[in-house]
Structure formats: structure tokens, C-alpha cells
Amino acid sequence: MKFPGKRKTKHYFPVSESGRIPFAPDFSDRGSVYIVGIDQLIVDIEANVPNEFLEKYKIQKGESAVLEDKIIEEIYRELKESDAIEGEFAGGAIGNTLHNYSVLSDSRSVALGAISKNISVGDYAFKYICTTNSFVDFSYLKPVEGAMGRAFCLLTPDRERSFAIGKGIMNELTPDFIPEDIVKGAAALLVSAYSLRDESSSMYKSNIAACEYAKKHNVPVVLSLGTSTLISSRPEFFNQFIKDYVSVLAMNEDEAFALTSIKDPLLSCEKLLDSCDMILMTVGPRGLYIAAHIDDQYKRETKDFIHSKSIAEYNKFEYSRAMKRKDCKIPLKIYSHINPYMGGPGVIKNTNGAGDAALSALLHDMSSNVYHRQVTPNSPKHVAPFLTYSSIHQVSKYCNRASFEVLKQNSPRLIKGLPAREESLEDAYWDT
């Protein structure tokens, strides 16, 4: 497994030799570290549209709407006829994150979901598998008769993203296709608020079954929030779900506001830390925040400037590593903020996938901690049951860098891993 941190030192512990990937990996092997994600497998279709297009189909700008299949087909035909489609990609928030995680770590991830039973060369299911990193394991998908779901990412002239989703078979996963032994051995279980939208669906029941397995076996549950409209429609439900199952919460500032009714990112993080262990919050052109807990005896003070915002000296202990609150004798809330890497790309055509990339970097750091604990259990790095291998300050840098890479390449998924040697840094940096 590649080490997730600073690019100056390439690896902090051994990297498995690259070679052929077996069809049937042994997940019980020592050193076999992986994450599991439950996804509504869909295809992302990106298109440029005028504001009137959203009004025509009654799609609220900046939000996500699930539409009937016949309307989705009508939208697709109109976009095709007007030559508005920019590209078609394997998509889904969880699918993007699993792909990015495997690109960054050179390690396995396991996808759970439903896919077309009969796959033909050139169809959406075929392209989805072909364009996803080969370390993403599709062995546990449920085969279902029918077409894959489609998500239209509609970009208006102001570059705001709005989504129109056609379900297809994306919600057909059933609890009997959730393998307890695979969830039990995972470094983390990744779920999405989108999959929790409908409590009567088998997809919802499958997510609950997986979260129950994770809770039973002490596997951290990572929840990626969807859109603010989805969260604001059921804030009580999502707040309770977080309290019951979630260890790590990933969201943007609008989703955080929908959840807490607090506009300030730091104060929103402070409140949510009462319900979960760690938070990744993206704040657009202002970068991102990471908030977590640390036991008072393991806190480490920053060597950087100490800043104050709505919370005085909020970053004072950002050199600390995250822990679960239940593992802290005297829990202390810690925060870190980082501005966009190198100020962000000169031109941002599309922000689709940037948050997923940031989350994949966080997951890589968490799984690396599990790997290192297995390989060197007596290391001083493991004097306490930390959630991350790196400090939250270092994790924020890594998340920031991965997010920048997606924004720079105008693709919702990483095409390649991060460089071992950053061109933006002077040669003297590498020689010290």
C-alpha cells in the first residue's frame, strides 16, 4: 500500500510489488487492507444547458432530483439532438470515491450494489466496469435484469451543477447481498445519503444491514452526504442515523447547514462532533476543514501559526491524530483548515467529483493506519487506537491535493495517482 502523506518521502512502509491481480483475492491475508462501499451504480452524463432547460423540467438549480424514466429519456434525447453532452462517465459518489481510493493507494476496495445481469460490449455496464480502476472488486455485486441508472450533471452558464437522476436498477441491492465477513474485515464502510433516501427500498435496508455489521465488528462507518435539499428534507432522520452509526462524516458547507442550521463551518463542525468522531467539510473556493477528537494526553500542538475565527485558536492542536470519541478518556475537539492547493486551478470548468477525491484521500490515510498497525503493531504510532495514520493537518493537505487533481483535469474521477515528486516544489526541498 502506498503511503498517503507528504510527497517528499515516497513511502513510510513497504509497498507490495505490482503484478497480476488474482480473480479471487484472499481478504483474510495479513496485510490485506481494503474498504467497502455501497453504491447506487450509475453513469454520469455531463451536459451544458441554459437556465431555461432546468425550468422546463422543473429541476431546482444546484440540487438533485429523481425523475421518471420517460422524462430521463426525453432529457437524454434533447441533449443528444442539441449536441450539449460533454461526456459520459462511470459515476456515483461512492463509485468515484472507491475508484479514487484504489488509484491513490494501489489497494483493493469492494463495491456493493446492483448491476445489469446481461452485460454487452459497449453498453453502460460494460463501460462502467472498464473505466473503473482494476483494484475495485465487483465480485459481490447483485446481478439484476434491467438498465443501469443515469445521472445527468447539468451545468448552467454560471457553472452551477444540477442533477437529474433516472433510477434504472440502482436501488435493487438486497440485504442478502451484503457479505458480513467482507464488511467485518474492512478498514471502513462507506455509505451515501442518496442510498438512504427511501426507507421502503431494498437499497435502504441493505445499507442498514451493512451498518449493523460494521457496528457489530467495530468498523468505522463513513457517510457521504448528498445534496442540501435531501438533508434539509429529513434533518432529524440524518442526525439520528449519524448518532447511531457514523464515525466519519463528509459533506460541503450547504449540507452542514441543512443538518445543523448553523452557517459558520467551524461552529457546525463543533456541533456535529457531538454525534460523530471525525468530519471532512469542503467549503468551495475557501478550501476545506477537518475536525475530530483526540484524547487530551495525546494532543500535539501545531508548529504553524495559530488562528482564531468563530472558535478561538481553533487549529492549536491540528498536529494531533484523530481518535474515536469513545476511545478518549478526556476527549478534546480539534480542527484544521486549509486553503485550496496552489490557490486552485486557474480555470474550474466543473467541480463534479472534487469532494469525492478529498474523501478518498482521507480513507487512504485511515486504511494505511490499519495496515501499519497490522504490520508493526508495536510501533509508537499505535500507543492508542487512532483513526488516522497522519495528523489532521497532514490529512487536510492530502485531501486538498487530491481534490485539486480532479478539478484540474475536469473529470469526476482521478485518471492517475499523485506524482511522487511535486513539480511545484523547489529542488532544494527534495534534497534535504
Coordinates of C-alpha atoms in Angstrom, one line a residue:
M1 CA 0.0 0.0 0.0
K2 CA 1.3 3.4 -0.9
F3 CA 1.8 5.8 2.0
P4 CA -0.7 8.6 1.8
G5 CA 1.2 11.6 3.2
K6 CA 3.9 14.1 2.2
R7 CA 5.3 13.6 -1.2
K8 CA 8.8 14.3 0.0
T9 CA 9.3 10.8 1.4
K10 CA 7.8 8.5 -1.1
H11 CA 6.8 5.7 1.3
Y12 CA 6.9 5.1 5.0
F13 CA 6.4 1.4 4.9
P14 CA 6.6 -1.4 2.3
V15 CA 4.8 -1.3 -1.0
S16 CA 3.6 -4.6 -2.5
E17 CA 5.1 -5.4 -5.8
S18 CA 2.8 -4.7 -8.7
G19 CA 1.8 -7.7 -10.7
R20 CA -1.1 -9.7 -11.9
I21 CA -4.3 -9.2 -10.0
P22 CA -6.0 -12.6 -9.0
F23 CA -9.7 -13.1 -9.8
A24 CA -10.3 -14.4 -6.2
P25 CA -8.3 -12.3 -3.6
D26 CA -7.9 -13.6 -0.1
F27 CA -9.3 -10.9 2.1
S28 CA -8.2 -12.8 5.2
D29 CA -4.5 -12.5 4.3
R30 CA -2.4 -10.5 6.8
G31 CA -1.8 -7.1 5.1
S32 CA -4.9 -7.4 3.0
V33 CA -6.4 -3.9 3.8
Y34 CA -9.4 -2.7 1.9
I35 CA -12.5 -0.5 2.2
V36 CA -16.1 -1.4 1.3
G37 CA -18.6 1.0 -0.3
I38 CA -22.3 0.6 -1.0
D39 CA -23.3 2.4 -4.2
Q40 CA -26.2 3.1 -6.5
L41 CA -24.2 2.2 -9.6
I42 CA -25.0 4.9 -12.2
V43 CA -23.5 6.6 -15.2
D44 CA -22.7 10.3 -15.1
I45 CA -23.7 12.3 -18.2
E46 CA -22.4 15.8 -18.2
A47 CA -24.0 18.5 -20.3
N48 CA -24.1 22.3 -20.7
V49 CA -27.6 23.7 -20.6
P50 CA -29.2 27.2 -20.3
N51 CA -31.2 28.1 -17.2
E52 CA -34.4 27.7 -19.1
F53 CA -33.7 23.9 -19.5
L54 CA -33.8 23.5 -15.7
E55 CA -37.1 25.4 -15.6
K56 CA -38.6 23.3 -18.4
Y57 CA -38.0 20.1 -16.4
K58 CA -38.7 21.6 -13.0
I59 CA -35.2 20.9 -11.7
Q60 CA -34.1 23.2 -8.9
K61 CA -30.7 24.7 -9.6
G62 CA -27.8 23.3 -7.6
E63 CA -29.9 20.3 -6.3
S64 CA -30.6 16.7 -7.2
A65 CA -33.9 15.4 -8.5
V66 CA -35.0 11.8 -9.2
L67 CA -37.2 11.8 -12.3
E68 CA -39.3 9.2 -14.1
D69 CA -37.6 7.1 -16.7
K70 CA -39.6 8.5 -19.5
I71 CA -38.6 12.1 -18.6
I72 CA -35.0 11.0 -18.3
E73 CA -35.2 9.5 -21.8
E74 CA -36.7 12.8 -23.0
I75 CA -33.9 14.8 -21.5
Y76 CA -31.3 12.4 -23.0
R77 CA -32.8 12.8 -26.5
E78 CA -33.0 16.6 -26.2
L79 CA -29.3 16.8 -25.0
K80 CA -28.2 14.5 -27.8
E81 CA -30.1 16.4 -30.5
S82 CA -28.6 19.8 -29.3
D83 CA -25.1 18.3 -29.0
A84 CA -25.0 19.5 -25.4
I85 CA -23.4 16.4 -23.9
E86 CA -19.8 16.9 -22.8
G87 CA -19.1 13.4 -21.8
E88 CA -20.4 10.1 -20.2
F89 CA -18.5 8.7 -17.3
A90 CA -18.7 5.9 -14.7
G91 CA -20.2 7.8 -11.8
G92 CA -21.9 7.8 -8.4
A93 CA -20.4 9.5 -5.3
I94 CA -19.4 6.1 -3.8
G95 CA -18.2 4.7 -7.1
N96 CA -16.0 7.8 -7.6
T97 CA -14.6 7.5 -4.1
L98 CA -13.8 3.8 -4.4
H99 CA -12.1 4.3 -7.7
N100 CA -10.0 7.2 -6.4
Y101 CA -9.1 5.3 -3.3
S102 CA -7.7 2.4 -5.3
V103 CA -5.8 4.8 -7.6
L104 CA -4.2 6.6 -4.7
S105 CA -3.4 3.5 -2.6
D106 CA -2.8 0.8 -5.2
S107 CA -5.0 -1.3 -2.9
R108 CA -8.3 -3.1 -3.1
S109 CA -11.8 -1.7 -2.5
V110 CA -15.0 -3.6 -2.7
A111 CA -18.2 -2.3 -4.3
L112 CA -21.6 -3.5 -3.3
G113 CA -24.6 -2.6 -5.4
A114 CA -26.7 -3.8 -8.3
I115 CA -25.6 -4.1 -12.0
S116 CA -27.1 -5.3 -15.2
K117 CA -27.2 -9.1 -15.3
N118 CA -26.7 -9.3 -19.1
I119 CA -23.7 -7.1 -20.0
S120 CA -23.0 -6.4 -23.7
V121 CA -19.8 -5.0 -25.2
G122 CA -20.3 -1.2 -25.4
D123 CA -23.3 -0.8 -23.0
Y124 CA -23.3 1.3 -19.9
A125 CA -22.5 -1.6 -17.5
F126 CA -19.6 -2.7 -19.7
K127 CA -18.2 0.8 -19.9
Y128 CA -18.7 1.3 -16.1
I129 CA -16.5 -1.7 -15.3
C130 CA -13.9 -1.0 -18.0
T131 CA -13.4 2.6 -16.8
T132 CA -13.1 1.8 -13.1
N133 CA -9.8 1.0 -11.5
S134 CA -8.9 -2.7 -11.6
F135 CA -8.4 -2.8 -7.9
V136 CA -12.1 -2.1 -7.3
D137 CA -13.6 -5.5 -6.7
F138 CA -17.0 -6.1 -8.3
S139 CA -17.3 -9.7 -7.2
Y140 CA -20.1 -9.0 -4.7
L141 CA -22.5 -7.0 -6.9
K142 CA -26.0 -8.2 -7.3
P143 CA -26.9 -9.1 -11.0
V144 CA -30.3 -7.7 -11.9
E145 CA -32.4 -7.6 -15.1
G146 CA -32.6 -4.1 -16.4
A147 CA -30.6 -1.0 -17.3
M148 CA -28.2 1.0 -15.1
G149 CA -29.2 4.3 -13.7
R150 CA -28.2 7.6 -15.2
A151 CA -27.4 10.8 -13.5
F152 CA -27.3 14.0 -15.7
C153 CA -24.9 16.6 -14.4
L154 CA -26.4 19.8 -15.9
L155 CA -24.0 22.7 -16.0
T156 CA -25.6 26.2 -16.4
P157 CA -23.6 29.2 -17.7
D158 CA -22.7 30.2 -14.1
R159 CA -21.1 26.7 -13.8
E160 CA -23.6 25.6 -11.1
R161 CA -24.2 21.8 -11.1
S162 CA -27.8 20.4 -11.0
F163 CA -28.6 16.7 -11.2
A164 CA -31.5 14.8 -12.9
I165 CA -31.4 11.1 -11.9
G166 CA -33.1 8.1 -13.6
K167 CA -33.1 5.2 -11.2
G168 CA -32.9 2.2 -13.5
I169 CA -31.9 -0.7 -11.3
M170 CA -29.7 1.3 -9.0
N171 CA -31.9 0.6 -5.9
E172 CA -32.2 -3.2 -6.4
L173 CA -29.5 -4.3 -4.0
T174 CA -31.0 -6.5 -1.3
P175 CA -29.7 -7.3 2.2
D176 CA -28.8 -10.9 1.3
F177 CA -26.1 -9.5 -1.0
I178 CA -24.3 -7.8 2.0
P179 CA -21.5 -10.2 3.0
E180 CA -20.9 -9.9 6.7
D181 CA -17.4 -11.4 6.5
I182 CA -16.3 -8.8 3.9
V183 CA -17.7 -5.9 6.0
K184 CA -16.1 -7.3 9.1
G185 CA -12.6 -7.2 7.7
A186 CA -12.8 -3.8 6.1
A187 CA -10.9 -0.7 7.2
A188 CA -14.0 1.4 6.7
L189 CA -17.6 1.1 5.4
L190 CA -18.6 3.9 3.0
V191 CA -22.2 4.8 2.5
S192 CA -24.1 7.7 0.9
A193 CA -27.1 9.7 2.0
Y194 CA -28.5 9.1 -1.5
S195 CA -28.9 5.4 -0.7
L196 CA -30.9 6.3 2.4
R197 CA -33.5 8.5 0.6
D198 CA -36.3 5.9 0.5
E199 CA -36.8 3.8 3.7
S200 CA -39.1 1.4 1.8
S201 CA -36.5 0.5 -0.7
S202 CA -34.3 -2.6 -0.6
M203 CA -31.2 -0.4 -1.0
Y204 CA -32.1 1.4 2.2
K205 CA -32.5 -1.9 4.0
S206 CA -29.1 -3.1 2.6
N207 CA -27.4 0.0 3.9
I208 CA -28.8 -0.6 7.4
A209 CA -27.8 -4.2 7.3
A210 CA -24.2 -3.2 6.4
C211 CA -24.1 -0.5 9.0
E212 CA -25.3 -3.0 11.6
Y213 CA -22.5 -5.4 10.6
A214 CA -20.0 -2.6 10.8
K215 CA -21.2 -1.5 14.3
K216 CA -21.0 -5.2 15.5
H217 CA -17.4 -5.5 14.3
N218 CA -16.2 -2.0 15.2
V219 CA -15.6 -1.0 11.6
P220 CA -15.8 2.8 11.1
V221 CA -18.8 3.9 9.0
V222 CA -18.1 6.8 6.7
L223 CA -21.2 8.8 5.5
S224 CA -21.0 11.0 2.4
L225 CA -23.9 13.4 2.4
G226 CA -25.8 14.0 -0.8
T227 CA -27.3 17.5 -1.6
S228 CA -28.6 20.0 0.9
T229 CA -32.2 19.6 -0.3
L230 CA -32.1 15.9 0.5
I231 CA -30.6 16.6 4.0
S232 CA -33.0 19.5 4.8
S233 CA -36.0 17.4 3.9
R234 CA -35.2 14.9 6.7
P235 CA -32.7 16.5 9.1
E236 CA -34.0 14.6 12.2
F237 CA -33.6 11.3 10.4
F238 CA -30.0 12.0 9.3
N239 CA -29.0 13.4 12.6
Q240 CA -30.2 10.2 14.3
F241 CA -28.6 8.0 11.7
I242 CA -25.3 9.8 12.3
K243 CA -25.6 9.2 16.1
D244 CA -26.5 5.6 15.6
Y245 CA -23.9 4.5 13.1
V246 CA -21.5 7.1 11.7
S247 CA -17.9 7.6 12.7
V248 CA -16.7 9.9 9.8
L249 CA -18.9 12.5 8.1
A250 CA -18.1 14.0 4.7
M251 CA -20.1 17.0 3.4
N252 CA -20.0 20.5 2.0
E253 CA -21.0 23.6 3.9
D254 CA -24.5 23.7 2.5
E255 CA -25.2 20.2 3.6
A256 CA -23.7 21.0 7.0
F257 CA -26.1 24.0 7.3
A258 CA -29.1 21.8 6.3
L259 CA -28.0 19.4 9.1
T260 CA -27.3 21.9 11.9
S261 CA -28.9 25.2 10.9
I262 CA -25.5 26.8 11.7
K263 CA -24.0 28.8 8.9
D264 CA -20.4 29.0 10.3
P265 CA -18.4 26.0 9.2
L266 CA -16.4 25.7 12.4
L267 CA -19.4 26.0 14.7
S268 CA -21.2 23.5 12.6
C269 CA -18.3 21.1 12.9
E270 CA -18.2 21.7 16.7
K271 CA -21.9 20.7 17.0
L272 CA -21.6 17.6 14.7
L273 CA -18.6 16.3 16.7
D274 CA -21.1 15.6 19.5
S275 CA -22.6 12.9 17.2
C276 CA -19.6 11.5 15.2
D277 CA -15.8 11.1 15.5
M278 CA -14.4 13.0 12.5
I279 CA -15.6 15.5 9.9
L280 CA -14.4 16.4 6.4
M281 CA -16.1 19.6 5.2
T282 CA -15.4 21.2 1.8
V283 CA -16.1 24.9 1.6
G284 CA -15.6 25.5 -2.2
P285 CA -13.0 28.2 -3.1
R286 CA -12.2 28.6 0.6
G287 CA -10.7 25.1 0.8
L288 CA -11.8 22.5 3.4
Y289 CA -12.0 21.8 7.2
I290 CA -11.2 18.7 9.1
A291 CA -12.5 18.3 12.7
A292 CA -12.0 15.4 15.0
H293 CA -11.5 14.2 18.6
I294 CA -8.2 13.5 20.4
D295 CA -7.6 12.2 23.9
D296 CA -6.1 15.1 25.9
Q297 CA -3.0 13.0 26.8
Y298 CA -2.1 12.5 23.0
K299 CA -2.8 16.1 21.8
R300 CA 0.0 17.7 19.8
E301 CA 0.3 21.5 19.4
T302 CA 0.8 22.9 15.9
K303 CA 4.1 24.4 14.8
D304 CA 2.3 26.7 12.3
F305 CA 0.6 30.0 13.1
I306 CA -2.4 29.7 15.5
H307 CA -5.6 31.2 14.0
S308 CA -8.8 32.3 15.6
K309 CA -12.2 32.5 13.9
S310 CA -15.6 31.7 15.5
I311 CA -13.6 29.3 17.7
A312 CA -10.5 30.9 19.4
E313 CA -7.2 29.2 18.5
Y314 CA -9.2 26.5 16.6
N315 CA -6.1 25.0 15.0
K316 CA -3.9 24.9 18.1
F317 CA -3.8 21.0 18.2
E318 CA -4.1 20.3 14.5
Y319 CA -0.9 18.2 14.6
S320 CA -2.8 15.6 16.5
R321 CA -4.2 12.4 15.0
A322 CA -7.9 11.6 15.0
M323 CA -9.5 9.2 17.5
K324 CA -12.9 7.9 18.2
R325 CA -14.6 9.8 20.9
K326 CA -15.4 6.6 22.8
D327 CA -11.7 5.8 23.0
C328 CA -10.8 9.1 24.6
K329 CA -10.6 9.4 28.4
I330 CA -10.7 13.2 28.1
P331 CA -11.9 14.0 24.6
L332 CA -10.8 17.2 23.0
K333 CA -12.2 18.7 19.8
I334 CA -9.6 19.6 17.2
Y335 CA -9.8 21.5 13.9
S336 CA -7.7 22.2 10.9
H337 CA -8.4 24.4 7.8
I338 CA -6.6 24.6 4.6
N339 CA -7.0 26.9 1.6
P340 CA -7.1 25.4 -2.0
Y341 CA -3.9 23.9 -3.1
M342 CA -1.8 26.5 -5.0
G343 CA -4.9 28.7 -4.9
G344 CA -6.8 26.2 -7.0
P345 CA -6.7 25.7 -10.8
G346 CA -6.7 28.8 -12.9
V347 CA -10.0 27.8 -14.6
I348 CA -12.5 25.5 -12.9
K349 CA -14.9 24.1 -15.6
N350 CA -16.6 21.6 -13.3
T351 CA -16.4 20.8 -9.6
N352 CA -18.1 17.4 -10.0
G353 CA -16.1 14.8 -8.0
A354 CA -13.8 17.1 -6.1
G355 CA -15.4 16.2 -2.7
D356 CA -15.2 12.5 -3.6
A357 CA -11.5 12.9 -4.3
A358 CA -10.9 14.6 -0.9
L359 CA -12.8 11.8 0.9
S360 CA -10.8 9.1 -0.9
A361 CA -7.6 10.7 0.4
L362 CA -8.9 10.6 3.9
L363 CA -9.9 6.9 3.5
H364 CA -6.5 6.1 2.2
D365 CA -4.9 7.6 5.4
M366 CA -7.3 5.7 7.6
S367 CA -6.7 2.4 5.8
S368 CA -2.9 3.0 5.9
N369 CA -3.2 3.3 9.7
V370 CA -4.9 -0.2 9.8
Y371 CA -2.2 -1.6 7.5
H372 CA 0.6 -0.2 9.6
R373 CA -0.9 -1.5 12.8
Q374 CA -1.1 -5.0 11.3
V375 CA 2.5 -4.9 10.0
T376 CA 4.1 -3.2 13.0
P377 CA 1.7 -3.4 16.0
N378 CA 4.4 -2.4 18.5
S379 CA 5.2 0.9 16.7
P380 CA 4.9 4.1 18.8
K381 CA 2.4 5.1 16.2
H382 CA -0.1 2.8 17.8
V383 CA 0.1 3.6 21.5
A384 CA -3.6 4.5 21.2
P385 CA -6.4 3.4 18.8
F386 CA -6.1 6.3 16.4
L387 CA -8.4 6.6 13.4
T388 CA -5.8 8.2 11.1
Y389 CA -2.1 7.5 10.4
S390 CA -1.3 11.2 9.9
S391 CA -2.3 14.3 11.9
I392 CA -5.5 16.0 10.8
H393 CA -3.3 18.9 9.5
Q394 CA -1.4 16.5 7.2
V395 CA -4.6 14.7 6.2
S396 CA -6.1 18.1 5.2
K397 CA -3.1 18.7 2.9
Y398 CA -3.6 15.3 1.2
C399 CA -7.4 15.8 0.8
N400 CA -6.7 19.2 -0.7
R401 CA -4.1 17.9 -3.2
A402 CA -6.3 15.0 -4.4
S403 CA -9.3 17.4 -4.8
F404 CA -7.1 19.8 -6.8
E405 CA -6.1 17.0 -9.2
V406 CA -9.8 16.3 -10.0
L407 CA -10.6 20.0 -10.5
K408 CA -7.5 20.4 -12.8
Q409 CA -8.3 17.5 -15.1
N410 CA -12.1 18.3 -15.5
S411 CA -13.1 14.7 -14.7
P412 CA -15.1 13.4 -11.8
R413 CA -12.5 10.6 -11.2
L414 CA -8.7 10.6 -10.9
I415 CA -7.1 9.4 -14.1
K416 CA -3.8 8.7 -12.4
G417 CA -2.2 8.8 -9.0
L418 CA -0.5 11.8 -7.5
P419 CA 3.1 12.5 -8.5
A420 CA 5.9 11.1 -6.3
R421 CA 7.7 14.4 -6.7
E422 CA 5.7 17.7 -6.9
E423 CA 6.8 20.0 -9.7
S424 CA 5.6 23.0 -7.8
L425 CA 8.3 22.5 -5.1
E426 CA 11.9 23.7 -5.4
D427 CA 14.7 21.1 -5.9
A428 CA 16.1 22.1 -2.6
Y429 CA 13.0 20.7 -0.9
W430 CA 13.8 17.2 -2.2
D431 CA 17.5 17.3 -1.3
T432 CA 17.0 18.0 2.4

